[in-house]
Amino acid sequence: MEMPPRARLGLDIKRAEQSLMAAKSSAVRKADLTVAQYAALLALAQHPGISAAALSRDCLVTPQAMTGVLKALQTRGLVERTAHPWHQRVLETRLTEAGRHVLDAADAEAVRIERRLADEFTTEEQDLLRALLARCVRAIERDH
C-alpha cells in the first residue's frame, strides 16, 4: 500500500460533506424540499430567469437531474418557466410568490447550519479553509 489510509484526505472531506448534506437535508425537509430543490430555489432567487442548463451548473447537478428538480418545483407551483423573448427554445425559470415563501422558510433553517459551521472558525480560518478546499479541487481536477 503506497499510502496508508490514515494519511488520505478524501475520507475526511467526504465525511464533512456528508455531515453537512445530512444536516441540510433535515433542515430543508421542514419546508418539504430536497437539498437539490432548495439549491435550485436559492439560485433562482439570485438569478431570476436563468436557464435550466445554467441552473444545473450553479447547483452542481447534471442537466437531467435539474430537469427532475424543476418538474417537481413547477408541479408544486414554486417556479414558473416561460419562453425566452428572443430564444424561443430556451425556457427562463423564475420563482413564484409561493416559491419565495417556501425558500424563505427553508433558508432560515439552512442558515442555522451555515452559522454553526462558520462559528467554528475565525474569518481568517474561513478564508484559509476556502483556499485549501479550492486547492483540493485543483489538485483533483489537474489530471482530468
Rosetta silent file (secondary structure, phi, psi, omega in degrees, C-alpha in Angstrom):
SEQUENCE: MEMPPRARLGLDIKRAEQSLMAAKSSAVRKADLTVAQYAALLALAQHPGISAAALSRDCLVTPQAMTGVLKALQTRGLVERTAHPWHQRVLETRLTEAGRHVLDAADAEAVRIERRLADEFTTEEQDLLRALLARCVRAIERDH
SCORE:     score description
SCORE:     0.000 S_00000001
   1 L     0.000  118.847 -176.480    0.000    0.000    0.000 S_00000001
   2 L   -73.221  -26.838 -178.485    1.650    3.212   -1.168 S_00000001
   3 L  -138.296  118.327 -179.858   -0.377    5.469    1.114 S_00000001
   4 L   -64.370  147.228 -178.057   -1.770    4.361    4.462 S_00000001
   5 H   -53.539  -35.993 -178.674   -5.490    5.022    4.932 S_00000001
   6 H   -69.530  -17.157  179.389   -4.868    7.460    7.815 S_00000001
   7 H   -89.533   -6.419 -176.607   -2.773    9.669    5.512 S_00000001
   8 L   -87.125  132.967 -177.452   -5.594   10.006    2.943 S_00000001
   9 L   -88.688  -22.498 -174.698   -7.650   13.198    2.982 S_00000001
  10 H   -54.807  -42.751 -179.224  -10.528   12.042    0.781 S_00000001
  11 H   -64.398  -39.394  178.795  -12.375   10.257    3.566 S_00000001
  12 H   -65.542  -41.609  178.676  -12.205   13.315    5.839 S_00000001
  13 H   -64.619  -44.857  179.694  -13.502   15.578    3.079 S_00000001
  14 H   -62.436  -41.803  179.529  -16.305   13.115    2.272 S_00000001
  15 H   -61.181  -44.181  178.960  -17.255   12.787    5.946 S_00000001
  16 H   -64.594  -43.218 -179.761  -17.565   16.570    6.312 S_00000001
  17 H   -63.772  -43.712  179.971  -19.583   16.832    3.079 S_00000001
  18 H   -66.032  -37.417  177.446  -21.948   14.028    4.106 S_00000001
  19 H   -64.209  -44.374  178.557  -22.458   15.544    7.535 S_00000001
  20 H   -62.993  -46.141 -178.083  -23.292   18.922    6.001 S_00000001
  21 H   -66.281  -37.274  177.701  -25.680   17.408    3.438 S_00000001
  22 H   -64.948  -43.109  179.183  -27.457   15.298    6.069 S_00000001
  23 H   -65.291  -43.201  179.873  -27.957   18.346    8.286 S_00000001
  24 H   -68.100  -38.139  178.385  -29.193   20.475    5.381 S_00000001
  25 H   -59.384  -45.324  178.399  -31.471   17.690    4.160 S_00000001
  26 H   -63.711  -40.058 -178.235  -33.091   17.517    7.575 S_00000001
  27 H   -66.680  -47.650 -175.339  -33.369   21.305    7.754 S_00000001
  28 H   -79.895  -16.506  175.544  -34.982   21.871    4.350 S_00000001
  29 H   -60.578  -28.271  178.329  -37.264   18.846    4.741 S_00000001
  30 L   -61.444  -26.153  176.720  -39.255   21.027    7.153 S_00000001
  31 L   -98.407   13.144 -179.830  -40.226   23.096    4.085 S_00000001
  32 L    59.618   44.112  178.082  -40.928   19.866    2.140 S_00000001
  33 L  -125.336  156.751  166.834  -37.856   20.312   -0.083 S_00000001
  34 L   -92.391  168.077  177.379  -34.848   18.238   -1.015 S_00000001
  35 H   -61.651  -40.294  179.465  -31.383   19.785   -0.882 S_00000001
  36 H   -64.346  -40.438  177.728  -31.338   19.922   -4.698 S_00000001
  37 H   -65.956  -42.686  177.452  -34.712   21.695   -4.773 S_00000001
  38 H   -60.477  -45.814  179.720  -33.559   24.136   -2.111 S_00000001
  39 H   -60.346  -40.048  179.098  -30.337   24.833   -4.047 S_00000001
  40 H   -65.375  -45.178  178.557  -32.355   25.485   -7.197 S_00000001
  41 H   -62.180  -41.629  179.690  -34.712   27.897   -5.435 S_00000001
  42 H   -62.795  -44.046  178.798  -31.774   29.698   -3.837 S_00000001
  43 H   -65.707  -38.606  178.413  -30.010   30.048   -7.197 S_00000001
  44 H   -65.604  -33.697  177.215  -33.235   31.250   -8.848 S_00000001
  45 H   -64.827  -34.188 -179.171  -33.625   33.920   -6.178 S_00000001
  46 H   -84.281  -28.100 -175.726  -30.148   35.183   -7.076 S_00000001
  47 L  -134.508   69.622 -179.581  -30.510   34.749  -10.862 S_00000001
  48 L   -58.226  138.625  177.495  -34.146   35.143  -11.960 S_00000001
  49 L    86.721    2.226 -178.771  -34.743   33.914  -15.488 S_00000001
  50 L   -62.008  148.763  177.444  -31.717   31.609  -15.556 S_00000001
  51 L   -77.700  162.365  178.632  -31.887   28.675  -17.967 S_00000001
  52 H   -63.119  -37.264 -179.970  -32.089   25.086  -16.719 S_00000001
  53 H   -63.563  -46.388  179.166  -28.615   24.372  -18.127 S_00000001
  54 H   -66.860  -37.209  178.908  -27.059   27.289  -16.242 S_00000001
  55 H   -63.880  -40.505  179.055  -29.044   26.387  -13.141 S_00000001
  56 H   -63.611  -38.182  177.308  -27.717   22.824  -13.221 S_00000001
  57 H   -65.723  -43.609  179.179  -24.149   24.170  -13.365 S_00000001
  58 H   -61.581  -35.201 -175.824  -24.817   26.540  -10.452 S_00000001
  59 H   -93.838    0.576  177.301  -26.302   23.706   -8.373 S_00000001
  60 L    60.093   41.386  174.588  -23.592   21.180   -9.295 S_00000001
  61 L  -128.522  165.322  178.446  -26.029   18.610  -10.702 S_00000001
  62 L   -72.117  156.331  175.099  -26.477   17.119  -14.156 S_00000001
  63 H   -57.231  -36.178  178.653  -28.927   18.727  -16.580 S_00000001
  64 H   -64.232  -43.018  177.809  -31.028   15.561  -16.353 S_00000001
  65 H   -63.758  -40.138  179.887  -31.216   15.815  -12.570 S_00000001
  66 H   -64.747  -34.549  177.524  -32.152   19.508  -12.837 S_00000001
  67 H   -58.653  -44.490  177.736  -34.996   18.622  -15.213 S_00000001
  68 H   -64.941  -41.389  178.573  -36.491   16.423  -12.485 S_00000001
  69 H   -61.141  -47.451 -178.063  -35.953   19.081   -9.825 S_00000001
  70 H   -66.309  -37.588  177.103  -37.646   21.754  -11.940 S_00000001
  71 H   -60.086  -45.850 -179.844  -40.586   19.486  -12.796 S_00000001
  72 H   -62.843  -42.996 -179.692  -41.200   18.840   -9.102 S_00000001
  73 H   -67.920  -37.970  179.349  -40.937   22.548   -8.236 S_00000001
  74 H   -68.591  -40.369  178.310  -43.193   23.532  -11.138 S_00000001
  75 H   -59.759  -36.624  179.099  -45.803   20.924  -10.163 S_00000001
  76 L   -81.688   -3.889  179.553  -45.900   22.456   -6.676 S_00000001
  77 L    77.301   22.106 -177.648  -46.265   25.950   -8.153 S_00000001
  78 L   -91.785  -21.061  175.667  -42.928   27.119   -6.734 S_00000001
  79 E  -135.497  157.593  172.352  -41.391   28.060  -10.094 S_00000001
  80 E  -128.696  145.843 -177.855  -42.695   29.137  -13.467 S_00000001
  81 E  -124.286  128.756 -179.694  -40.999   28.591  -16.801 S_00000001
  82 E  -133.828  155.296  179.546  -41.591   30.767  -19.833 S_00000001
  83 E   -66.001  139.618  175.029  -40.021   31.026  -23.260 S_00000001
  84 L   -63.340  140.453 -176.595  -37.154   33.489  -23.585 S_00000001
  85 L   -59.980  -30.715 -177.595  -38.288   36.538  -25.608 S_00000001
  86 L  -106.512  -26.442 -177.111  -35.541   36.089  -28.243 S_00000001
  87 L  -119.107   87.443 -172.302  -34.667   32.408  -27.980 S_00000001
  88 L   -59.406  -22.845  179.326  -37.968   30.527  -28.014 S_00000001
  89 L   -81.352  -14.941  179.925  -36.277   27.174  -27.327 S_00000001
  90 L   -94.031  127.178  176.755  -34.754   28.480  -24.100 S_00000001
  91 E   -97.774  129.642  173.610  -37.031   28.477  -21.064 S_00000001
  92 E   -89.255  141.556 -178.500  -36.477   31.094  -18.391 S_00000001
  93 E  -118.939  133.665 -179.814  -37.210   29.946  -14.858 S_00000001
  94 E  -137.287  152.284  173.347  -38.399   32.204  -12.073 S_00000001
  95 E   -69.885  144.527  168.928  -39.634   31.807   -8.519 S_00000001
  96 L   -91.293  175.095  176.117  -43.327   32.275   -7.912 S_00000001
  97 H   -60.638  -41.582  177.408  -44.603   34.039   -4.807 S_00000001
  98 H   -62.901  -39.710  177.771  -45.229   30.615   -3.259 S_00000001
  99 H   -62.005  -39.909  177.957  -41.683   29.623   -4.200 S_00000001
 100 H   -62.262  -42.724 -179.457  -40.317   32.696   -2.460 S_00000001
 101 H   -66.157  -43.385  178.835  -42.203   31.817    0.744 S_00000001
 102 H   -64.720  -42.625  177.587  -41.015   28.199    0.713 S_00000001
 103 H   -60.221  -44.613  179.985  -37.436   29.336    0.020 S_00000001
 104 H   -58.698  -42.212  179.941  -37.568   31.815    2.904 S_00000001
 105 H   -66.495  -45.667 -179.491  -38.710   29.082    5.299 S_00000001
 106 H   -66.687  -40.378 -177.264  -36.091   26.596    4.094 S_00000001
 107 H   -66.142  -35.475  177.471  -33.321   29.177    4.030 S_00000001
 108 H   -59.300  -39.406  178.544  -33.955   30.187    7.627 S_00000001
 109 H   -71.966  -43.956 -178.518  -33.288   26.560    8.608 S_00000001
 110 H   -64.731  -37.312 -179.934  -30.266   26.158    6.295 S_00000001
 111 H   -63.878  -32.759  176.972  -28.695   29.373    7.560 S_00000001
 112 H   -59.234  -41.226  179.033  -28.736   27.991   11.112 S_00000001
 113 H   -68.311  -45.467  179.320  -26.487   25.162    9.941 S_00000001
 114 H   -60.644  -38.346  178.118  -24.231   27.509    7.975 S_00000001
 115 H   -66.465  -42.257  177.548  -23.903   29.770   11.048 S_00000001
 116 H   -59.458  -42.051  179.038  -22.981   26.814   13.281 S_00000001
 117 H   -65.828  -50.018 -178.171  -20.320   25.846   10.781 S_00000001
 118 H   -62.831  -35.632 -178.204  -18.997   29.380   10.345 S_00000001
 119 H   -65.757  -15.976  177.665  -18.952   29.979   14.112 S_00000001
 120 L   -76.454  -13.039 -173.915  -16.347   27.213   14.488 S_00000001
 121 L  -130.105  147.010  170.862  -13.824   29.309   12.555 S_00000001
 122 L   -71.245  168.309  176.921  -12.451   32.827   12.654 S_00000001
 123 H   -59.023  -40.890  179.195  -12.847   34.908    9.499 S_00000001
 124 H   -64.641  -40.651  178.636   -9.205   34.213    8.678 S_00000001
 125 H   -66.288  -37.668  176.877   -9.709   30.472    9.177 S_00000001
 126 H   -61.348  -45.262  178.203  -12.781   30.544    6.928 S_00000001
 127 H   -62.100  -41.926  178.724  -10.742   32.224    4.192 S_00000001
 128 H   -64.244  -43.356  179.093   -7.953   29.680    4.691 S_00000001
 129 H   -60.759  -44.713  177.365  -10.419   26.772    4.575 S_00000001
 130 H   -59.810  -42.800  179.782  -11.895   28.067    1.313 S_00000001
 131 H   -65.234  -42.044  179.432   -8.410   28.415   -0.147 S_00000001
 132 H   -66.118  -41.362  177.973   -7.422   24.923    0.978 S_00000001
 133 H   -65.976  -37.985  176.068  -10.601   23.391   -0.431 S_00000001
 134 H   -62.336  -38.944  175.999  -10.035   25.234   -3.729 S_00000001
 135 H   -64.013  -38.380  176.552   -6.537   23.720   -3.803 S_00000001
 136 H   -59.046  -47.979 -179.145   -8.082   20.293   -3.234 S_00000001
 137 H   -60.948  -45.700  179.648  -10.373   20.796   -6.231 S_00000001
 138 H   -61.946  -41.651 -179.702   -7.491   21.979   -8.427 S_00000001
 139 H   -64.819  -41.103 -179.183   -5.325   19.014   -7.387 S_00000001
 140 H   -68.724  -41.898 -175.095   -8.114   16.518   -8.070 S_00000001
 141 H   -81.965   -9.811 -176.665   -9.058   18.065  -11.411 S_00000001
 142 L   -55.156  -40.489 -176.365   -5.467   18.503  -12.606 S_00000001
 143 L   -93.462    3.094 -177.594   -5.370   15.077  -14.239 S_00000001
 144 L  -100.739    0.000    0.000   -8.885   15.117  -15.664 S_00000001
